[in-house]
PDB file of C-alpha atoms in Angstrom:
ATOM      1  CA  MET A   1      66.745  30.965  16.622  1.00 78.00           C
ATOM      2  CA  PRO A   2      65.648  32.667  13.386  1.00 89.00           C
ATOM      3  CA  VAL A   3      67.287  31.430  10.197  1.00 90.00           C
ATOM      4  CA  ARG A   4      67.927  32.584   6.654  1.00 92.00           C
ATOM      5  CA  LEU A   5      65.665  31.201   3.907  1.00 92.00           C
ATOM      6  CA  GLN A   6      65.801  31.411   0.138  1.00 92.00           C
ATOM      7  CA  GLY A   7      62.788  32.671  -1.773  1.00 91.00           C
ATOM      8  CA  ALA A   8      60.937  35.634  -3.254  1.00 91.00           C
ATOM      9  CA  ALA A   9      58.693  38.251  -1.668  1.00 89.00           C
ATOM     10  CA  PRO A  10      55.418  36.306  -2.261  1.00 87.00           C
ATOM     11  CA  ASP A  11      56.890  33.307  -0.410  1.00 82.00           C
ATOM     12  CA  ALA A  12      57.756  35.394   2.642  1.00 78.00           C
ATOM     13  CA  ALA A  13      54.328  37.062   2.598  1.00 80.00           C
ATOM     14  CA  LEU A  14      52.763  33.724   3.552  1.00 77.00           C
ATOM     15  CA  SER A  15      54.226  33.865   7.032  1.00 80.00           C
ATOM     16  CA  THR A  16      53.938  36.404   9.807  1.00 80.00           C
ATOM     17  CA  ALA A  17      57.186  34.960  11.189  1.00 87.00           C
ATOM     18  CA  CYS A  18      59.235  35.679   8.053  1.00 92.00           C
ATOM     19  CA  ALA A  19      60.422  38.935   6.456  1.00 93.00           C
ATOM     20  CA  TYR A  20      61.622  39.381   2.873  1.00 94.00           C
ATOM     21  CA  VAL A  21      64.892  41.341   2.766  1.00 95.00           C
ATOM     22  CA  GLY A  22      65.888  40.770  -0.862  1.00 94.00           C
ATOM     23  CA  PRO A  23      65.897  43.082  -3.902  1.00 93.00           C
ATOM     24  CA  ARG A  24      63.297  45.857  -3.919  1.00 92.00           C
ATOM     25  CA  SER A  25      62.651  45.479  -0.196  1.00 93.00           C
ATOM     26  CA  PRO A  26      63.434  48.190   2.409  1.00 92.00           C
ATOM     27  CA  TYR A  27      66.240  45.942   3.693  1.00 93.00           C
ATOM     28  CA  ALA A  28      67.895  45.156   0.339  1.00 92.00           C
ATOM     29  CA  ASN A  29      71.667  45.264  -0.069  1.00 91.00           C
ATOM     30  CA  PRO A  30      72.575  48.233  -2.310  1.00 88.00           C
ATOM     31  CA  PHE A  31      75.855  46.473  -3.163  1.00 86.00           C
ATOM     32  CA  THR A  32      75.295  43.816  -5.816  1.00 87.00           C
ATOM     33  CA  PRO A  33      77.734  41.036  -6.725  1.00 88.00           C
ATOM     34  CA  GLY A  34      79.050  41.666 -10.221  1.00 85.00           C
ATOM     35  CA  ASP A  35      78.985  45.446  -9.880  1.00 82.00           C
ATOM     36  CA  ARG A  36      82.325  47.284  -9.943  1.00 77.00           C
ATOM     37  CA  SER A  37      84.065  47.252  -6.595  1.00 71.00           C
ATOM     38  CA  PRO A  38      84.764  50.600  -4.869  1.00 66.00           C
ATOM     39  CA  SER A  39      88.263  49.322  -4.049  1.00 60.00           C
ATOM     40  CA  PRO A  40      91.166  50.942  -5.932  1.00 57.00           C
ATOM     41  CA  ALA A  41      91.610  47.956  -8.255  1.00 58.00           C
ATOM     42  CA  GLY A  42      87.951  48.115  -9.147  1.00 63.00           C
ATOM     43  CA  PRO A  43      87.233  44.485 -10.153  1.00 75.00           C
ATOM     44  CA  PRO A  44      83.667  43.177 -10.083  1.00 82.00           C
ATOM     45  CA  MET A  45      82.490  42.460  -6.562  1.00 83.00           C
ATOM     46  CA  GLY A  46      81.880  38.951  -5.336  1.00 88.00           C
ATOM     47  CA  PRO A  47      79.083  38.036  -2.893  1.00 91.00           C
ATOM     48  CA  GLU A  48      81.399  38.216   0.121  1.00 91.00           C
ATOM     49  CA  GLU A  49      82.620  41.744  -0.667  1.00 87.00           C
ATOM     50  CA  ALA A  50      79.064  42.926  -1.294  1.00 88.00           C
ATOM     51  CA  VAL A  51      78.035  41.603   2.119  1.00 90.00           C
ATOM     52  CA  ASP A  52      81.043  43.181   3.840  1.00 87.00           C
ATOM     53  CA  LEU A  53      80.289  46.553   2.259  1.00 85.00           C
ATOM     54  CA  PHE A  54      76.695  46.320   3.461  1.00 88.00           C
ATOM     55  CA  SER A  55      77.895  45.553   6.979  1.00 87.00           C
ATOM     56  CA  ALA A  56      80.456  48.378   6.877  1.00 85.00           C
ATOM     57  CA  THR A  57      77.769  50.830   5.732  1.00 83.00           C
ATOM     58  CA  LEU A  58      75.569  49.971   8.701  1.00 85.00           C
ATOM     59  CA  ARG A  59      78.498  50.710  11.034  1.00 82.00           C
ATOM     60  CA  GLY A  60      78.890  54.217   9.624  1.00 77.00           C
ATOM     61  CA  PRO A  61      77.421  57.378  11.170  1.00 74.00           C
ATOM     62  CA  VAL A  62      74.446  57.404   8.790  1.00 73.00           C
ATOM     63  CA  GLY A  63      73.987  53.648   8.607  1.00 79.00           C
ATOM     64  CA  ARG A  64      73.871  53.328  12.397  1.00 83.00           C
ATOM     65  CA  SER A  65      70.334  54.727  12.555  1.00 82.00           C
ATOM     66  CA  TYR A  66      69.242  52.312   9.836  1.00 86.00           C
ATOM     67  CA  ALA A  67      70.879  49.451  11.742  1.00 89.00           C
ATOM     68  CA  GLU A  68      68.874  50.234  14.867  1.00 89.00           C
ATOM     69  CA  GLU A  69      65.664  50.483  12.846  1.00 90.00           C
ATOM     70  CA  PHE A  70      66.375  47.185  11.047  1.00 92.00           C
ATOM     71  CA  ALA A  71      67.154  45.467  14.370  1.00 92.00           C
ATOM     72  CA  ARG A  72      63.810  46.523  15.853  1.00 91.00           C
ATOM     73  CA  ALA A  73      61.803  45.556  12.758  1.00 93.00           C
ATOM     74  CA  LEU A  74      63.432  42.166  12.114  1.00 94.00           C
ATOM     75  CA  ARG A  75      64.020  40.834  15.610  1.00 92.00           C
ATOM     76  CA  GLY A  76      62.825  37.252  16.004  1.00 90.00           C
ATOM     77  CA  LEU A  77      61.927  36.766  12.321  1.00 93.00           C
ATOM     78  CA  ASP A  78      63.259  34.339   9.743  1.00 92.00           C
ATOM     79  CA  LEU A  79      64.756  36.366   6.880  1.00 94.00           C
ATOM     80  CA  MET A  80      64.233  35.487   3.221  1.00 94.00           C
ATOM     81  CA  CYS A  81      66.382  36.618   0.279  1.00 95.00           C
ATOM     82  CA  THR A  82      66.857  35.448  -3.285  1.00 94.00           C
ATOM     83  CA  CYS A  83      70.509  34.512  -2.668  1.00 93.00           C
ATOM     84  CA  PRO A  84      71.316  30.779  -2.701  1.00 92.00           C
ATOM     85  CA  LEU A  85      71.909  29.419   0.788  1.00 90.00           C
ATOM     86  CA  ASP A  86      75.466  28.334  -0.044  1.00 89.00           C
ATOM     87  CA  VAL A  87      76.769  31.855  -0.821  1.00 92.00           C
ATOM     88  CA  PRO A  88      77.280  34.862   1.486  1.00 92.00           C
ATOM     89  CA  CYS A  89      74.187  37.055   1.817  1.00 94.00           C
ATOM     90  CA  HIS A  90      73.443  40.314   3.615  1.00 93.00           C
ATOM     91  CA  ALA A  91      70.546  38.522   5.337  1.00 94.00           C
ATOM     92  CA  ASP A  92      73.166  36.873   7.559  1.00 93.00           C
ATOM     93  CA  VAL A  93      74.302  40.336   8.672  1.00 92.00           C
ATOM     94  CA  LEU A  94      70.692  41.304   9.382  1.00 94.00           C
ATOM     95  CA  LEU A  95      70.109  38.109  11.373  1.00 92.00           C
ATOM     96  CA  ARG A  96      73.111  38.846  13.611  1.00 90.00           C
ATOM     97  CA  LEU A  97      72.078  42.464  13.880  1.00 90.00           C
ATOM     98  CA  ALA A  98      68.463  41.745  14.856  1.00 90.00           C
ATOM     99  CA  ASN A  99      69.082  38.862  17.249  1.00 88.00           C
ATOM    100  CA  SER A 100      72.339  39.689  19.024  1.00 80.00           C
ATOM    101  CA  PRO A 101      72.101  40.858  22.664  1.00 71.00           C
ATOM    102  CA  GLY A 102      73.307  44.292  21.603  1.00 61.00           C
ATOM    103  CA  GLY A 103      70.703  44.660  18.844  1.00 56.00           C
ATOM    104  CA  GLY A 104      71.645  47.464  16.477  1.00 53.00           C
ATOM    105  CA  ASN A 105      74.905  47.985  18.356  1.00 55.00           C
ATOM    106  CA  THR A 106      76.410  44.693  17.157  1.00 52.00           C
ATOM    107  CA  ILE A 107      77.424  44.625  13.495  1.00 53.00           C
ATOM    108  CA  SER A 108      80.223  42.563  12.026  1.00 50.00           C
ATOM    109  CA  THR A 109      81.427  41.673   8.580  1.00 44.00           C
ATOM    110  CA  SER A 110      81.370  38.155   7.190  1.00 47.00           C
ATOM    111  CA  ASN A 111      85.180  37.991   7.530  1.00 41.00           C
ATOM    112  CA  SER A 112      85.422  39.149  11.110  1.00 41.00           C
ATOM    113  CA  THR A 113      86.654  36.765  13.812  1.00 32.00           C
ATOM    114  CA  GLU A 114      86.189  37.097  17.542  1.00 38.00           C
ATOM    115  CA  GLY A 115      87.733  35.301  20.502  1.00 37.00           C
ATOM    116  CA  PRO A 116      90.863  33.145  20.715  1.00 41.00           C
ATOM    117  CA  ALA A 117      91.967  30.638  18.103  1.00 43.00           C
ATOM    118  CA  MET A 118      90.760  27.060  18.469  1.00 41.00           C
ATOM    119  CA  PRO A 119      93.698  24.882  17.479  1.00 52.00           C
ATOM    120  CA  HIS A 120      92.609  21.702  19.254  1.00 54.00           C
ATOM    121  CA  PRO A 121      91.056  19.197  16.787  1.00 60.00           C
ATOM    122  CA  ILE A 122      88.054  18.439  18.987  1.00 63.00           C
ATOM    123  CA  MET A 123      87.201  22.150  19.168  1.00 63.00           C
ATOM    124  CA  VAL A 124      87.413  22.453  15.397  1.00 59.00           C
ATOM    125  CA  SER A 125      85.239  19.344  15.016  1.00 67.00           C
ATOM    126  CA  ALA A 126      82.678  20.782  17.428  1.00 73.00           C
ATOM    127  CA  ALA A 127      82.511  24.031  15.456  1.00 66.00           C
ATOM    128  CA  GLU A 128      82.135  22.163  12.181  1.00 66.00           C
ATOM    129  CA  GLN A 129      79.352  19.980  13.618  1.00 76.00           C
ATOM    130  CA  LEU A 130      77.516  23.037  14.903  1.00 75.00           C
ATOM    131  CA  THR A 131      77.688  24.641  11.452  1.00 70.00           C
ATOM    132  CA  LEU A 132      76.466  21.430   9.807  1.00 73.00           C
ATOM    133  CA  ASP A 133      73.549  21.143  12.223  1.00 78.00           C
ATOM    134  CA  ARG A 134      72.566  24.740  11.566  1.00 75.00           C
ATOM    135  CA  TRP A 135      72.562  24.126   7.810  1.00 72.00           C
ATOM    136  CA  ARG A 136      70.423  21.026   8.301  1.00 77.00           C
ATOM    137  CA  ARG A 137      67.900  22.915  10.425  1.00 77.00           C
ATOM    138  CA  THR A 138      67.776  25.729   7.876  1.00 75.00           C
ATOM    139  CA  ALA A 139      67.210  23.255   5.042  1.00 74.00           C
ATOM    140  CA  ALA A 140      64.491  21.479   7.009  1.00 74.00           C
ATOM    141  CA  ARG A 141      62.693  24.736   7.791  1.00 74.00           C
ATOM    142  CA  GLN A 142      63.022  25.839   4.166  1.00 75.00           C
ATOM    143  CA  ASP A 143      61.432  22.578   3.017  1.00 74.00           C
ATOM    144  CA  ALA A 144      58.664  22.867   5.618  1.00 72.00           C
ATOM    145  CA  PHE A 145      57.980  26.454   4.527  1.00 76.00           C
ATOM    146  CA  ARG A 146      57.667  25.559   0.836  1.00 78.00           C
ATOM    147  CA  THR A 147      55.503  22.468   1.404  1.00 82.00           C
ATOM    148  CA  TRP A 148      53.231  23.965   4.076  1.00 83.00           C
ATOM    149  CA  GLY A 149      50.455  24.957   1.632  1.00 85.00           C
ATOM    150  CA  PRO A 150      50.147  21.588  -0.159  1.00 89.00           C
ATOM    151  CA  ARG A 151      50.392  19.747   3.168  1.00 88.00           C
ATOM    152  CA  SER A 152      47.586  21.886   4.617  1.00 91.00           C
ATOM    153  CA  THR A 153      45.145  21.393   1.728  1.00 93.00           C
ATOM    154  CA  LYS A 154      45.879  17.657   1.492  1.00 95.00           C
ATOM    155  CA  ALA A 155      45.369  17.167   5.229  1.00 94.00           C
ATOM    156  CA  ALA A 156      42.133  19.181   5.088  1.00 95.00           C
ATOM    157  CA  ALA A 157      40.784  17.068   2.214  1.00 96.00           C
ATOM    158  CA  ASN A 158      41.649  13.797   3.970  1.00 97.00           C
ATOM    159  CA  PHE A 159      40.141  14.810   7.302  1.00 97.00           C
ATOM    160  CA  ALA A 160      36.984  16.213   5.661  1.00 96.00           C
ATOM    161  CA  HIS A 161      36.519  12.918   3.809  1.00 97.00           C
ATOM    162  CA  ARG A 162      36.752  10.980   7.078  1.00 96.00           C
ATOM    163  CA  LEU A 163      34.459  13.371   8.957  1.00 96.00           C
ATOM    164  CA  LEU A 164      31.889  14.307   6.315  1.00 96.00           C
ATOM    165  CA  GLY A 165      31.943  11.452   3.825  1.00 95.00           C
ATOM    166  CA  ALA A 166      32.570  11.053   0.104  1.00 94.00           C
ATOM    167  CA  ASP A 167      30.840  14.297  -0.941  1.00 94.00           C
ATOM    168  CA  ALA A 168      33.574  16.213   0.890  1.00 95.00           C
ATOM    169  CA  ALA A 169      35.738  15.510  -2.174  1.00 94.00           C
ATOM    170  CA  THR A 170      33.902  18.391  -3.912  1.00 95.00           C
ATOM    171  CA  LEU A 171      35.285  20.930  -1.430  1.00 95.00           C
ATOM    172  CA  GLU A 172      37.994  23.180  -2.860  1.00 95.00           C
ATOM    173  CA  TRP A 173      40.450  23.726  -0.026  1.00 95.00           C
ATOM    174  CA  GLN A 174      42.755  26.747  -0.155  1.00 91.00           C
ATOM    175  CA  THR A 175      45.660  27.873   1.990  1.00 84.00           C
ATOM    176  CA  LEU A 176      44.743  30.484   4.528  1.00 72.00           C
ATOM    177  CA  GLY A 177      47.766  32.193   6.017  1.00 64.00           C
ATOM    178  CA  LEU A 178      50.906  30.842   7.537  1.00 58.00           C
ATOM    179  CA  LEU A 179      50.998  30.917  11.340  1.00 52.00           C
ATOM    180  CA  SER A 180      53.591  28.299  12.169  1.00 55.00           C
ATOM    181  CA  PHE A 181      54.593  25.987   9.349  1.00 53.00           C
ATOM    182  CA  GLU A 182      56.249  23.581  11.792  1.00 58.00           C
ATOM    183  CA  GLU A 183      53.240  22.908  14.022  1.00 67.00           C
ATOM    184  CA  HIS A 184      50.016  24.314  12.577  1.00 83.00           C
ATOM    185  CA  LEU A 185      48.343  23.335   9.296  1.00 89.00           C
ATOM    186  CA  GLN A 186      45.244  25.261   8.234  1.00 89.00           C
ATOM    187  CA  ALA A 187      43.058  25.716   5.162  1.00 92.00           C
ATOM    188  CA  PHE A 188      39.566  26.902   4.240  1.00 94.00           C
ATOM    189  CA  ALA A 189      36.838  26.056   1.742  1.00 95.00           C
ATOM    190  CA  SER A 190      34.118  28.550   0.751  1.00 94.00           C
ATOM    191  CA  LEU A 191      30.558  27.179   0.744  1.00 93.00           C
ATOM    192  CA  ASP A 192      28.187  30.001  -0.202  1.00 91.00           C
ATOM    193  CA  THR A 193      27.145  33.618   0.341  1.00 91.00           C
ATOM    194  CA  VAL A 194      23.421  33.934   0.993  1.00 88.00           C
ATOM    195  CA  GLY A 195      21.299  36.569   2.676  1.00 86.00           C
ATOM    196  CA  GLY A 196      24.290  38.718   3.589  1.00 88.00           C
ATOM    197  CA  GLN A 197      26.081  35.803   5.250  1.00 90.00           C
ATOM    198  CA  HIS A 198      29.274  34.163   4.018  1.00 93.00           C
ATOM    199  CA  LEU A 199      29.713  30.493   4.926  1.00 94.00           C
ATOM    200  CA  GLU A 200      33.128  28.812   5.048  1.00 95.00           C
ATOM    201  CA  LEU A 201      34.633  25.641   6.433  1.00 96.00           C
ATOM    202  CA  TYR A 202      37.970  26.044   8.236  1.00 95.00           C
ATOM    203  CA  TYR A 203      40.366  23.168   8.822  1.00 95.00           C
ATOM    204  CA  SER A 204      43.060  23.199  11.498  1.00 92.00           C
ATOM    205  CA  ASP A 205      45.689  20.704  12.631  1.00 91.00           C
ATOM    206  CA  GLN A 206      47.553  22.026  15.631  1.00 85.00           C
ATOM    207  CA  GLY A 207      49.980  19.616  17.198  1.00 80.00           C
ATOM    208  CA  GLY A 208      48.143  16.595  15.759  1.00 87.00           C
ATOM    209  CA  THR A 209      44.655  17.722  16.851  1.00 93.00           C
ATOM    210  CA  GLU A 210      42.499  18.083  13.725  1.00 96.00           C
ATOM    211  CA  SER A 211      39.226  20.000  13.555  1.00 96.00           C
ATOM    212  CA  ILE A 212      36.792  21.575  11.109  1.00 97.00           C
ATOM    213  CA  THR A 213      34.625  24.563  11.972  1.00 96.00           C
ATOM    214  CA  LEU A 214      31.819  26.352  10.174  1.00 96.00           C
ATOM    215  CA  ARG A 215      32.317  30.098  10.124  1.00 94.00           C
ATOM    216  CA  VAL A 216      29.323  32.301   9.342  1.00 93.00           C
ATOM    217  CA  SER A 217      30.370  35.914   8.666  1.00 91.00           C
ATOM    218  CA  CYS A 218      28.115  38.930   8.254  1.00 87.00           C
ATOM    219  CA  MET A 219      28.988  40.703   4.990  1.00 81.00           C
ATOM    220  CA  SER A 220      27.837  44.142   6.185  1.00 81.00           C
ATOM    221  CA  CYS A 221      28.970  44.005   9.797  1.00 81.00           C
ATOM    222  CA  PRO A 222      31.994  42.708  11.755  1.00 82.00           C
ATOM    223  CA  SER A 223      30.132  39.860  13.494  1.00 83.00           C
ATOM    224  CA  GLN A 224      31.202  36.247  12.967  1.00 87.00           C
ATOM    225  CA  HIS A 225      29.949  32.981  14.425  1.00 91.00           C
ATOM    226  CA  VAL A 226      32.159  29.901  14.657  1.00 94.00           C
ATOM    227  CA  HIS A 227      30.771  26.405  15.252  1.00 95.00           C
ATOM    228  CA  ALA A 228      32.656  23.124  15.593  1.00 96.00           C
ATOM    229  CA  VAL A 229      31.667  20.538  12.980  1.00 96.00           C
ATOM    230  CA  THR A 230      31.552  16.993  14.361  1.00 95.00           C
ATOM    231  CA  SER A 231      29.577  15.092  11.712  1.00 96.00           C
ATOM    232  CA  LEU A 232      27.699  15.518   8.439  1.00 95.00           C
ATOM    233  CA  GLU A 233      24.370  15.501  10.268  1.00 94.00           C
ATOM    234  CA  GLN A 234      25.543  18.124  12.722  1.00 95.00           C
ATOM    235  CA  LEU A 235      26.769  20.293   9.815  1.00 95.00           C
ATOM    236  CA  GLY A 236      23.254  20.042   8.362  1.00 93.00           C
ATOM    237  CA  HIS A 237      21.830  21.241  11.661  1.00 93.00           C
ATOM    238  CA  LEU A 238      24.181  24.239  11.645  1.00 94.00           C
ATOM    239  CA  LEU A 239      23.263  25.103   8.051  1.00 92.00           C
ATOM    240  CA  SER A 240      19.556  24.896   8.894  1.00 91.00           C
ATOM    241  CA  GLN A 241      20.057  27.984  11.063  1.00 90.00           C
ATOM    242  CA  THR A 242      21.294  30.069   8.111  1.00 89.00           C
ATOM    243  CA  PRO A 243      19.501  31.752   5.161  1.00 88.00           C
ATOM    244  CA  ALA A 244      21.168  29.191   2.856  1.00 86.00           C
ATOM    245  CA  TRP A 245      18.825  26.465   4.139  1.00 88.00           C
ATOM    246  CA  GLN A 246      15.936  27.543   1.906  1.00 85.00           C
ATOM    247  CA  TYR A 247      18.075  26.714  -1.123  1.00 83.00           C
ATOM    248  CA  ILE A 248      19.582  23.565   0.373  1.00 84.00           C
ATOM    249  CA  ALA A 249      16.231  22.002   1.320  1.00 74.00           C
ATOM    250  CA  PRO A 250      13.532  23.754  -0.748  1.00 61.00           C
ATOM    251  CA  GLN A 251      11.159  20.809  -0.268  1.00 65.00           C
ATOM    252  CA  ASP A 252      10.808  21.905   3.356  1.00 55.00           C
ATOM    253  CA  GLY A 253      10.065  25.480   2.375  1.00 51.00           C
ATOM    254  CA  GLY A 254      13.272  26.599   3.994  1.00 49.00           C
ATOM    255  CA  ASN A 255      12.042  25.489   7.404  1.00 53.00           C
ATOM    256  CA  TYR A 256      13.726  23.030   9.677  1.00 47.00           C
TER     257      TYR A 256
END
């Protein structure tokens, strides 16, 4: 089930499974805590009122079309906003909207209640435990999201050292793009661009299976060749088939 995360737009951009819905996004809440409330008394709005107004707007005749559009665009995604996780946020409304069976037809405010009361203590305890577990899962996913990049580059450096030896310490590993921060670590290290070919090493750890590949990309055409790297010697053999070899081993005249 998608969850709400806290962060800024650049954080969300790392993942194809996460959408930023905070300020200056197409999904931002136009009602800001601290602004004057539209209620007759007109005190500054708190976070809960701002969220309720956002939800009420989406239920209106104009907002309904936006609600349907938001539901289609955000379905199945984690949603990230700048709001702290312990205060009401319009991202919670968007999560319910995008992932409820009714899609854009199901919109409720943060204060709404549905179903019968649950007076029995065990039922209350069960509801409280469910809420606690959801908060724990959200916190765990938030931590995994924020540490994914450092974990990827560190794992790449360690595996490259084991596979390729001490000189692998000179590789500068960078984060690539977030696919699944819970199961898949990945990073890349650029080697060289020679003779119209760009050479890079790619590291991947998917479900505990680590690998490094050499990717040779044509700079003027869409072609790309990917080769598994199994040892330092085998990497040398792969490089000997590229224009970079004449600079790597000039004593051989660029021939292998």
